[in-house]
Coordinates of C-alpha atoms and ligand atoms in Angstrom, one line a residue:
X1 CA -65.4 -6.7 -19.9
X2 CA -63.9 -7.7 -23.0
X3 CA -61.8 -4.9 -24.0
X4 CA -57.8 -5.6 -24.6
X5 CA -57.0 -2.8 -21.9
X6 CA -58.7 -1.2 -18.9
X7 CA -57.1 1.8 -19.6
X8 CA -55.2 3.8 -22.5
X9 CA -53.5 6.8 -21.9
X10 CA -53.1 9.6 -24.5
X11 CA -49.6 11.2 -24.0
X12 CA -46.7 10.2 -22.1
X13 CA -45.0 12.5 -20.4
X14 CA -45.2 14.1 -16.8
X15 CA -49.5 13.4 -16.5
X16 CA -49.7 10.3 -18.9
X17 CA -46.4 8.0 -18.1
X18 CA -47.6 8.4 -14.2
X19 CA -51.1 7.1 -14.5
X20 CA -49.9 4.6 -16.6
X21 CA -47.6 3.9 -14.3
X22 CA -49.2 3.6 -11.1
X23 CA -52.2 1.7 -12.8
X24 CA -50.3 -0.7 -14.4
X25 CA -48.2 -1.1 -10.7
X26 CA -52.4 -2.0 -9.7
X27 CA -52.5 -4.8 -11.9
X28 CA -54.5 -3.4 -14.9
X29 CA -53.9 -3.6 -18.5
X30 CA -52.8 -0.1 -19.6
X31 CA -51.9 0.9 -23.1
X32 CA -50.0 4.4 -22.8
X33 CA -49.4 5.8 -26.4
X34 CA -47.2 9.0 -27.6
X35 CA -46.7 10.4 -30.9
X36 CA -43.5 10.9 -29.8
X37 CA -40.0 8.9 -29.8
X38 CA -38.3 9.3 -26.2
X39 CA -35.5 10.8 -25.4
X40 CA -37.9 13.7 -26.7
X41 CA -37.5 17.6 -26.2
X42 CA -41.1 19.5 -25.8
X43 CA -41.8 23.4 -25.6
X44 CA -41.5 23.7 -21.4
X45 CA -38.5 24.9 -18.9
X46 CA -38.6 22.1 -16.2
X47 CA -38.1 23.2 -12.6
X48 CA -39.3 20.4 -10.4
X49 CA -40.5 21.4 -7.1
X50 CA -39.4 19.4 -4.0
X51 CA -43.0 18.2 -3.6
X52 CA -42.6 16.7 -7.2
X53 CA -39.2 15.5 -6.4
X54 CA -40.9 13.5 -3.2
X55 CA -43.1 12.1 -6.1
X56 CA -40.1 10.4 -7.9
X57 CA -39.0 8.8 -4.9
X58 CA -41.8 7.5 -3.5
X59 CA -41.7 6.0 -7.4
X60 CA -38.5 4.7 -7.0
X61 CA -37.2 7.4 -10.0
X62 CA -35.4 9.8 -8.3
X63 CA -32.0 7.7 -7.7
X64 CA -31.4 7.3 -11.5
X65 CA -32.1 11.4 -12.1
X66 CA -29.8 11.9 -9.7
X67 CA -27.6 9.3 -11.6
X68 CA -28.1 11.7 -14.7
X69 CA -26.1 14.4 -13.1
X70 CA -28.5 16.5 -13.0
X71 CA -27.6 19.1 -9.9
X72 CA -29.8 19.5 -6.8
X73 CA -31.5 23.6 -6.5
X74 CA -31.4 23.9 -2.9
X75 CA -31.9 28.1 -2.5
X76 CA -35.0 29.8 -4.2
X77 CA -34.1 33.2 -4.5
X78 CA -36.4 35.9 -5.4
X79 CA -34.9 39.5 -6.5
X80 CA -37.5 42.3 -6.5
X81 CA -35.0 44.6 -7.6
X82 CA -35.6 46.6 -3.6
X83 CA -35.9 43.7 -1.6
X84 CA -34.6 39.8 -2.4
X85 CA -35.6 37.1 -0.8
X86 CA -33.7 33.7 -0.1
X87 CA -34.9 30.6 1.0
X88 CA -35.4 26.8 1.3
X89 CA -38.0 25.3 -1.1
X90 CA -38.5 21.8 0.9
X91 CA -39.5 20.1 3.7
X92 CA -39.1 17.0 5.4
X93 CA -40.5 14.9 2.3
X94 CA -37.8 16.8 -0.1
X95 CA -35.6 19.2 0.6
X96 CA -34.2 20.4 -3.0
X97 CA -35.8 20.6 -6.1
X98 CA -34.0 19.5 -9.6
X99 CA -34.1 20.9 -13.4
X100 CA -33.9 18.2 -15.3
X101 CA -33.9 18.5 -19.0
X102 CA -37.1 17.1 -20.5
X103 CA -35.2 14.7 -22.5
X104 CA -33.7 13.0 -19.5
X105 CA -37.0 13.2 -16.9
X106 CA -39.9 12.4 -20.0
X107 CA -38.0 9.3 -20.9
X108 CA -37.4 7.9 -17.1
X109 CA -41.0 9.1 -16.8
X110 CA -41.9 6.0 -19.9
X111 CA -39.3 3.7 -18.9
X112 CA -40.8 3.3 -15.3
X113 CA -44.4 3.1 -16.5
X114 CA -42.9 0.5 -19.0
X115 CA -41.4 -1.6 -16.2
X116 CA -44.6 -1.2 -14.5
X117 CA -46.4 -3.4 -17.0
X118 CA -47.6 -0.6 -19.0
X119 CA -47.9 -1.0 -23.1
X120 CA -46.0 2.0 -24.3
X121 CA -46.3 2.6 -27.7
X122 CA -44.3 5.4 -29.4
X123 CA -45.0 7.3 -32.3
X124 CA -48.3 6.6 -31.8
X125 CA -50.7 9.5 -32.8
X126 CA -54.4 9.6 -31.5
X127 CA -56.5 10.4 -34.8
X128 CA -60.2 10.1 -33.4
X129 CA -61.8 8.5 -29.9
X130 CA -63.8 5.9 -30.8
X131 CA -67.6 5.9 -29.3
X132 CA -70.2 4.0 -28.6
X133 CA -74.1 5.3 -27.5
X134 CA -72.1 8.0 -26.2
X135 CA -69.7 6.9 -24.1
X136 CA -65.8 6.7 -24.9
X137 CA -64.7 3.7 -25.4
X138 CA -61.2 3.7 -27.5
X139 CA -58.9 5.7 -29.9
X140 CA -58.3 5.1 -33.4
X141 CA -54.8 6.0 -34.5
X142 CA -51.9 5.4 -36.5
X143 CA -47.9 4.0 -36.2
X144 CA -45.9 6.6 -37.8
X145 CA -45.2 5.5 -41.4
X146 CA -48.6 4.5 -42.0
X147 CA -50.4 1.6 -39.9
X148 CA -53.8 2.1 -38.6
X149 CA -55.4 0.7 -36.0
X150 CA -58.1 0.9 -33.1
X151 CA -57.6 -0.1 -29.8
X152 CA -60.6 -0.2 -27.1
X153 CA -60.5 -0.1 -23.2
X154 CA -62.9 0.8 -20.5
X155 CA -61.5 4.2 -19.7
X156 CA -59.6 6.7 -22.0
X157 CA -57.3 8.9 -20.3
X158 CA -56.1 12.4 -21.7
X159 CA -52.5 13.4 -20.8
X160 CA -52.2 14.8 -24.7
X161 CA -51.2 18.0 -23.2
X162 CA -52.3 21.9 -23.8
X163 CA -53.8 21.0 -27.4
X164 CA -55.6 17.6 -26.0
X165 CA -57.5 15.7 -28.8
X166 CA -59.4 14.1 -25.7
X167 CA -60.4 17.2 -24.7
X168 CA -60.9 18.6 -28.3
X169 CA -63.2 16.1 -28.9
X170 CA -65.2 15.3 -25.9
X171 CA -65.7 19.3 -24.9
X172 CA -65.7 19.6 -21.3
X173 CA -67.1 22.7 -19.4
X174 CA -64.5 24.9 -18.9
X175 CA -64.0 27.4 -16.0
X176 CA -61.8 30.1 -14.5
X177 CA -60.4 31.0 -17.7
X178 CA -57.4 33.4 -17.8
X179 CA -56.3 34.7 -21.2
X180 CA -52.2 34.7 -21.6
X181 CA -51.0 37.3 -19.1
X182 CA -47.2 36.7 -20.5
X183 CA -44.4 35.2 -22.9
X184 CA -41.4 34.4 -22.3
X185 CA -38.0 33.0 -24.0
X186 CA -35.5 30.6 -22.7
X187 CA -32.5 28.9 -24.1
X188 CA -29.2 26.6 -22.2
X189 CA -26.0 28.8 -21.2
X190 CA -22.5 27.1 -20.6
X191 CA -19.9 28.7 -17.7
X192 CA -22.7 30.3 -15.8
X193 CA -22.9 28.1 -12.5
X194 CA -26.0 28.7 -10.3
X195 CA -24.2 27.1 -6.9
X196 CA -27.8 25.2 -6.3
X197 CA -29.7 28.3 -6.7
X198 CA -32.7 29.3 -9.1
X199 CA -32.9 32.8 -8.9
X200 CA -35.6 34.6 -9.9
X201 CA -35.4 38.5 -11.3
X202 CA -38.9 40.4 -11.5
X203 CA -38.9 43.8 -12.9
X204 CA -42.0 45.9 -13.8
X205 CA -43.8 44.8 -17.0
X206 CA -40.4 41.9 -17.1
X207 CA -38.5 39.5 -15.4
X208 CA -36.3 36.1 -15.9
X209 CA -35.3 33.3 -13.9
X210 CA -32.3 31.1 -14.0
X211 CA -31.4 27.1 -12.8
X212 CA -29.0 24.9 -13.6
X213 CA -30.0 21.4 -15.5
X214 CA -28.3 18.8 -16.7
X215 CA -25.2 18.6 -19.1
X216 CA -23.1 21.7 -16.4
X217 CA -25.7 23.9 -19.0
X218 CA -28.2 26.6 -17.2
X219 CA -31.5 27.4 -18.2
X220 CA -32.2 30.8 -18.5
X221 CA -36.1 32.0 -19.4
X222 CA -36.9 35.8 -19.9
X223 CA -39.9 37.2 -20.6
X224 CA -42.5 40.5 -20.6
X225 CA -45.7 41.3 -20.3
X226 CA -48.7 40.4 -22.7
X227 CA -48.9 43.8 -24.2
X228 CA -45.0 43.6 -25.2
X229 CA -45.4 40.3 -26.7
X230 CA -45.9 41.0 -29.8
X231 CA -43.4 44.1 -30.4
X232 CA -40.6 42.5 -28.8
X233 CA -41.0 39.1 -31.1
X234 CA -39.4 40.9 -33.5
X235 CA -36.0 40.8 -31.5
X236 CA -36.5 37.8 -29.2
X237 CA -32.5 37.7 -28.8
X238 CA -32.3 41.8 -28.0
X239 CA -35.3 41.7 -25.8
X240 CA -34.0 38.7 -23.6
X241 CA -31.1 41.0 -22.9
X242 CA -32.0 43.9 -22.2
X243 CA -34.7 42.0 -19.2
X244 CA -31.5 40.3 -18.3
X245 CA -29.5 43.5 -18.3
X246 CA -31.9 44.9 -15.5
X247 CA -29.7 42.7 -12.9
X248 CA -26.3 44.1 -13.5
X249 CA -24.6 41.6 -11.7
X250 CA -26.3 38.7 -12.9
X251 CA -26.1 40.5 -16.6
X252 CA -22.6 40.1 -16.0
X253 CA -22.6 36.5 -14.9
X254 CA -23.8 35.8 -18.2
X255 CA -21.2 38.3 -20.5
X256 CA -18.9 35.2 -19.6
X257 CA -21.3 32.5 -20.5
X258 CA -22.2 30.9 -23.7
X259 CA -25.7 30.2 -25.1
X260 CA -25.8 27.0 -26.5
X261 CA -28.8 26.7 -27.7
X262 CA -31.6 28.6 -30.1
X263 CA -34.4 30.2 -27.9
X264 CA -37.5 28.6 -27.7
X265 CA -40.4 30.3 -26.1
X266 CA -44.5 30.7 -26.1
X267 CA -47.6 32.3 -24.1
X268 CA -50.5 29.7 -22.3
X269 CA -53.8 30.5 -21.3
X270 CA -55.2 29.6 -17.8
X271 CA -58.3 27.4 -17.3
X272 CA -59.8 24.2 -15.5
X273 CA -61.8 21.5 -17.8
X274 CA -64.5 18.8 -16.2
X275 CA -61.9 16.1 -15.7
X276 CA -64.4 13.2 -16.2
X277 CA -67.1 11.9 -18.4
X278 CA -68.5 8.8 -19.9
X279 CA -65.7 6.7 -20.6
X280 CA -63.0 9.5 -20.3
X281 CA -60.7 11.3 -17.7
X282 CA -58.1 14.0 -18.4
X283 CA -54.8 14.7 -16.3
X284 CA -52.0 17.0 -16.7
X285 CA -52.6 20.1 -18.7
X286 CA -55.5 18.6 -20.4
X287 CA -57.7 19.2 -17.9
X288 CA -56.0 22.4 -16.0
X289 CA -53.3 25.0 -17.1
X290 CA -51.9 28.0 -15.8
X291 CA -48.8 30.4 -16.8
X292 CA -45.5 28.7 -16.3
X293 CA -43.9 32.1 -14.2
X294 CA -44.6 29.4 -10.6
X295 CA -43.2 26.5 -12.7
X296 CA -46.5 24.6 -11.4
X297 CA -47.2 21.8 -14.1
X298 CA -45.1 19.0 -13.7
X299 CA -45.9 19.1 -10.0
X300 CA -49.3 19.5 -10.8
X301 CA -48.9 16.7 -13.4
X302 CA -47.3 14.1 -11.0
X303 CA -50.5 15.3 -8.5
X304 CA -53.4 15.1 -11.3
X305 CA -51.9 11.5 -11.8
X306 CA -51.9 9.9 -8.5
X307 CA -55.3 11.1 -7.7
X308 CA -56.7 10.2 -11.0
X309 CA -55.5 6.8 -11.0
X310 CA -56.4 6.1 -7.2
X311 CA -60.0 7.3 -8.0
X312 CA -59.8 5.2 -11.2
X313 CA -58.6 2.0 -9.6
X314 CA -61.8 2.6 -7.0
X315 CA -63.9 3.1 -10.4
X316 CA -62.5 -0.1 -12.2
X317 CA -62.6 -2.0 -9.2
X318 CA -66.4 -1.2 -8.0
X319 CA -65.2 0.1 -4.3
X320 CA -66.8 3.3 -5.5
X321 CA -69.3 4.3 -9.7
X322 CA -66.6 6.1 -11.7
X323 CA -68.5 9.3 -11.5
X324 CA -68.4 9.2 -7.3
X325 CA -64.8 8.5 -7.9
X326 CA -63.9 11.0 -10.9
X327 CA -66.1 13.5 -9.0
X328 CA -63.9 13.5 -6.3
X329 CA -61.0 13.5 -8.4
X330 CA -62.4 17.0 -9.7
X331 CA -63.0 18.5 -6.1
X332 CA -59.5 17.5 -4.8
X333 CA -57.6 19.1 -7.7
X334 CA -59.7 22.4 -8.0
X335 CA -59.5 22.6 -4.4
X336 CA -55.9 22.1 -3.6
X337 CA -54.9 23.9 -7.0
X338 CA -57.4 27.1 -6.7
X339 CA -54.9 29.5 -4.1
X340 CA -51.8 28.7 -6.5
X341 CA -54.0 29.2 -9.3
X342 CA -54.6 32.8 -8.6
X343 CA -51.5 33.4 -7.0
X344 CA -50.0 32.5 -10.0
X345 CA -52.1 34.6 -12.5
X346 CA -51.2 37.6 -10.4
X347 CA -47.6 36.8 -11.0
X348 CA -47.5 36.8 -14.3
X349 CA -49.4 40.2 -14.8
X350 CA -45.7 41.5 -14.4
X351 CA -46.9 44.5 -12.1
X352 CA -45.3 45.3 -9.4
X353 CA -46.0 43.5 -5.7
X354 CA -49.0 46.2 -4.4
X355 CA -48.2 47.9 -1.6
X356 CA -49.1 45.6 1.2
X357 CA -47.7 42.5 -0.5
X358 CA -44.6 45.3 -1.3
X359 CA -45.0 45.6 2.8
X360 CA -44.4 42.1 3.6
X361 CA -41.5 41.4 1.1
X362 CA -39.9 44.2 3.3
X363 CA -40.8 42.6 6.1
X364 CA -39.9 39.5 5.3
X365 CA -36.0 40.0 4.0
X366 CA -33.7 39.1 6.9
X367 CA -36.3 36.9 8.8
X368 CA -35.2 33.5 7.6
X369 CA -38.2 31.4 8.5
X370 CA -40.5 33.8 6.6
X371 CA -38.5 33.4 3.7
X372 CA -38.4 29.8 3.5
X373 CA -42.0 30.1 3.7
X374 CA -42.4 32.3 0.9
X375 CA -39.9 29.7 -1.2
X376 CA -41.7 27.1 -0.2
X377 CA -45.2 28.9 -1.3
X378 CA -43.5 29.2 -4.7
X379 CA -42.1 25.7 -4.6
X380 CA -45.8 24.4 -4.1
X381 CA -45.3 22.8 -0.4
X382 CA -47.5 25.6 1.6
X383 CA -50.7 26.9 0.1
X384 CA -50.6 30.6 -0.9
X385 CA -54.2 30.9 1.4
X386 CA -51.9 29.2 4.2
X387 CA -48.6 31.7 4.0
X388 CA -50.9 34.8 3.0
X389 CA -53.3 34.2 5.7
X390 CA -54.1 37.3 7.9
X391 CA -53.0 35.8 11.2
X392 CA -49.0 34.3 8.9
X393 CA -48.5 37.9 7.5
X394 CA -49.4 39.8 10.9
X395 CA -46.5 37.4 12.8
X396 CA -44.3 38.5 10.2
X397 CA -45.4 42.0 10.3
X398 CA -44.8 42.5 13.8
X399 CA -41.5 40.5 13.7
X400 CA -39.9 43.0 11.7
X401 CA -41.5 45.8 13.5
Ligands
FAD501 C1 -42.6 27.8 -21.7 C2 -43.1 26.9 -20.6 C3 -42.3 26.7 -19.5 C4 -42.7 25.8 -18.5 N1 -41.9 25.7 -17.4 C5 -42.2 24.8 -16.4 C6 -41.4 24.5 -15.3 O1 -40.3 25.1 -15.2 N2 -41.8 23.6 -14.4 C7 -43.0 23.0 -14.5 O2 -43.3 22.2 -13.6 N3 -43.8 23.2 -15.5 C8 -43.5 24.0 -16.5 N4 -44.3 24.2 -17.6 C9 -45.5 23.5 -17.7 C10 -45.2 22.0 -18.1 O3 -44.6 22.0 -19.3 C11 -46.6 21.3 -18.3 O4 -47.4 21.6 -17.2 C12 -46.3 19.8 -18.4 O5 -45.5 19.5 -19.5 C13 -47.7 19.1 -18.5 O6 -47.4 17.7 -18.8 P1 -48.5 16.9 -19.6 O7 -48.0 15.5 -19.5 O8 -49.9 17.2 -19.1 O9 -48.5 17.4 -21.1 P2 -47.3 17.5 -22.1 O10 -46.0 17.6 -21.5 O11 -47.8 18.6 -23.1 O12 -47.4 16.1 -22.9 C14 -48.4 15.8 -23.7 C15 -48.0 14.6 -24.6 O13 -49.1 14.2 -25.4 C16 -48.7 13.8 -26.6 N5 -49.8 13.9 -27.6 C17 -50.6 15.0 -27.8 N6 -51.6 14.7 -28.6 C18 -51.4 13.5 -29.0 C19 -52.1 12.6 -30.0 N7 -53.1 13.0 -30.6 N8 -51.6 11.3 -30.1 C20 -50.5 10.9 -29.4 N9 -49.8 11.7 -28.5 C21 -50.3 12.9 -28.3 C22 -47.6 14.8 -27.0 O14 -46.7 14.3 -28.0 C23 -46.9 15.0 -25.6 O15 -45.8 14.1 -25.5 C24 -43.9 25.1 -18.6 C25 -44.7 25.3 -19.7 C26 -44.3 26.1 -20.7 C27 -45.1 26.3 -22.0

């Protein structure tokens, strides 16, 4: 093989910088471009769920977050407006989760795949993939300010995000699509401590959630229903209120709090795309999305990259063909993702819990090892089919009875 690289990366942030990270740590040649400059903001709140947090350790990233000040969330609490919830998100492998500010975790993210060998190149934008019979076999781009050039590798990995050019361009199938179920607004509050808590406030049709981050600020991100969305654009500022004025207490938490910030705030679609083909993979939310109300992606992100670079260091290596590999790559995300997936989409329909699942909240407040297990579904350690399984919610059915 004569190409420069064996693998270049589209993106950098929570999919991109990991892949090229851990390939890199494997001994290939990986080229990991971004048109962005890092530190660099980008349109997402950034709960990171214990599971992720396990991630940067086993990295080696987690002791300089820590270093950034950033403070550990170690209560998930879920207010249903009848009945709130309170629990643990971890387990052994992490016990907190963190909210990092995207600035602070998407430049460690570059700086580690960096110091893993990794070419990073910044303010690089992908223009075209370059092809040959077929198959991908690089990306044509350009610096910003003008040069040009093409670079060619074996595999071309899309971690360019939502709006993926990879994607764009190579057309994968696409499956269990979702339209945008909600939208929602967030900005950065001073003098509103959280005490380790994100709390999360879901009211028919709306709802909001707040965690602290980095800098002693605290994000707060409302939002409503689909059918809202576009009414209540009109008065973003008014309409974040008045969801957050549903909680009087924590409405009044924030009447001595500052915002600090301007909102920022968008709707997603849900779907899975074919992670593989000739020549290219996809990671992160190239290849799978799904509303942000479970704060999923970056967990999913980390996941999508250390099973897509394992199965492409069996592809590159010839332990296993790249399609054996990728194919497996595909299973093991659709199947571990799938529950969480629909859970999710349920979520963020903004109804209220149906009677049953209204049944076993009820149930469940009070009973401390059920709610842990219901912060920990939402923190992405236990599987939603796991926690909602018949034989789960009858034990905590007839404890409360
Ligand atoms: C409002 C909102 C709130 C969210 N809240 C959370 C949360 O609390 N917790 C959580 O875990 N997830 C959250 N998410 C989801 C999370 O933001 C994403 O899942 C995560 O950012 C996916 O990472 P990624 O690396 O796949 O893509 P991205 O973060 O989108 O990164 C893609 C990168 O590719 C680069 N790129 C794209 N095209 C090109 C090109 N042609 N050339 C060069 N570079 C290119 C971009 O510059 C970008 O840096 C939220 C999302 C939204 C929209």
């Amino acid at each position: 093989m004569d190409d420069k690289y064996d693998v270049i990366v589209v993106g950098a942030r929570c999919a991109g910088s990991p892949t090229a990270m851990l390939l890199a740590r494997n001994g290939y040649r990986v080229l990991v471009v971004d048109r962005a400059k890092f530190p660099s903001d980008t349109l997402s709140t950034h709960i990171v769920h214990p599971p992720a947090v396990a991630a940067l350790q086993r990295w080696g990233i987690l002791d300089k977050l820590v270093a950034t000040g950033c403070p550990p969330i170690d209560t998930y609490v879920f207010d249903f407006e009848t009945v709130t919830i309170s629990g643990a998100p971890g387990d052994v492998t992490a016990t907190v989760a963190y909210c990092p500010r995207r600035t602070v975790l998407d430049a460690l993210l570059v700086d580690a795949a960096r110091q893993a060998g990794a070419e990073v190149r910044e303010e690089f934008t992908v223009d075209e993939l370059v092809f040959q019979d077929g198959r991908v076999v690089g990306i044509s781009g350009h610096q910003r300010g003008g040069r040009t050039s093409t670079e060619r590798a074996a595999v071309v990995v899309g971690a360019d995000g939502r709006f993926s050019l990879v994607a764009r361009t190579v057309g994968p199938v696409q499956y269990h699509e979702k339209p945008p179920l909600l939208c929602a607004y967030y900005s950065y509050w001073s003098n509103l401590p959280m005490h380790g808590r994100f709390e999360q406030y879901a009211r028919p049709a709306r709802g909001f959630a707040a965690a602290p981050t980095n800098d002693g600020l605290t994000l707060v991100i409302a939002g409503w229903d689909i059918a809202h969305c576009e009414a209540n654009k009109h008065d973003i500022e008014g309409n974040y209120l008045a969801t957050i004025a549903t909680a009087p207490e924590f409405a009044e938490r924030v009447r001595g709090a500052t915002r600090e910030a301007r909102f920022a705030g968008t709707s997603v679609p849900g779907y899975f795309r074919r992670p593989f083909g000739p020549g290219w993979a996809l990671v992160g939310d190239a290849g799978y999305n799904k509303d942000f109300i479970t704060a999923q992606g970056i967990l999913d992100a980390f996941r999508d990259a250390q099973w897509c670079a394992l199965a492409l260091h069996d592809a590159l290596s010839g332990t296993r063909s790249f399609d054996d590999a990728m194919r497996d790559y595909q299973t093991k995300r659709d199947e571990h993702v799938l529950p969480m997936y629909e859970f999710t989409s349920q979520l963020a329909t903004l109804e209220p819990p149906p009677p049953e699942m209204q049944e076993l909240l009820t149930a469940m407040a009070g009973n401390q090892p059920a709610m842990d297990g219901f912060a920990r579904v939402n923190a992405g350690v236990t599987s939603p089919a796991e926690f909602f399984a018949e034989a789960n919610v009858g034990r905590i059915l007839a404890t409360a009875s």
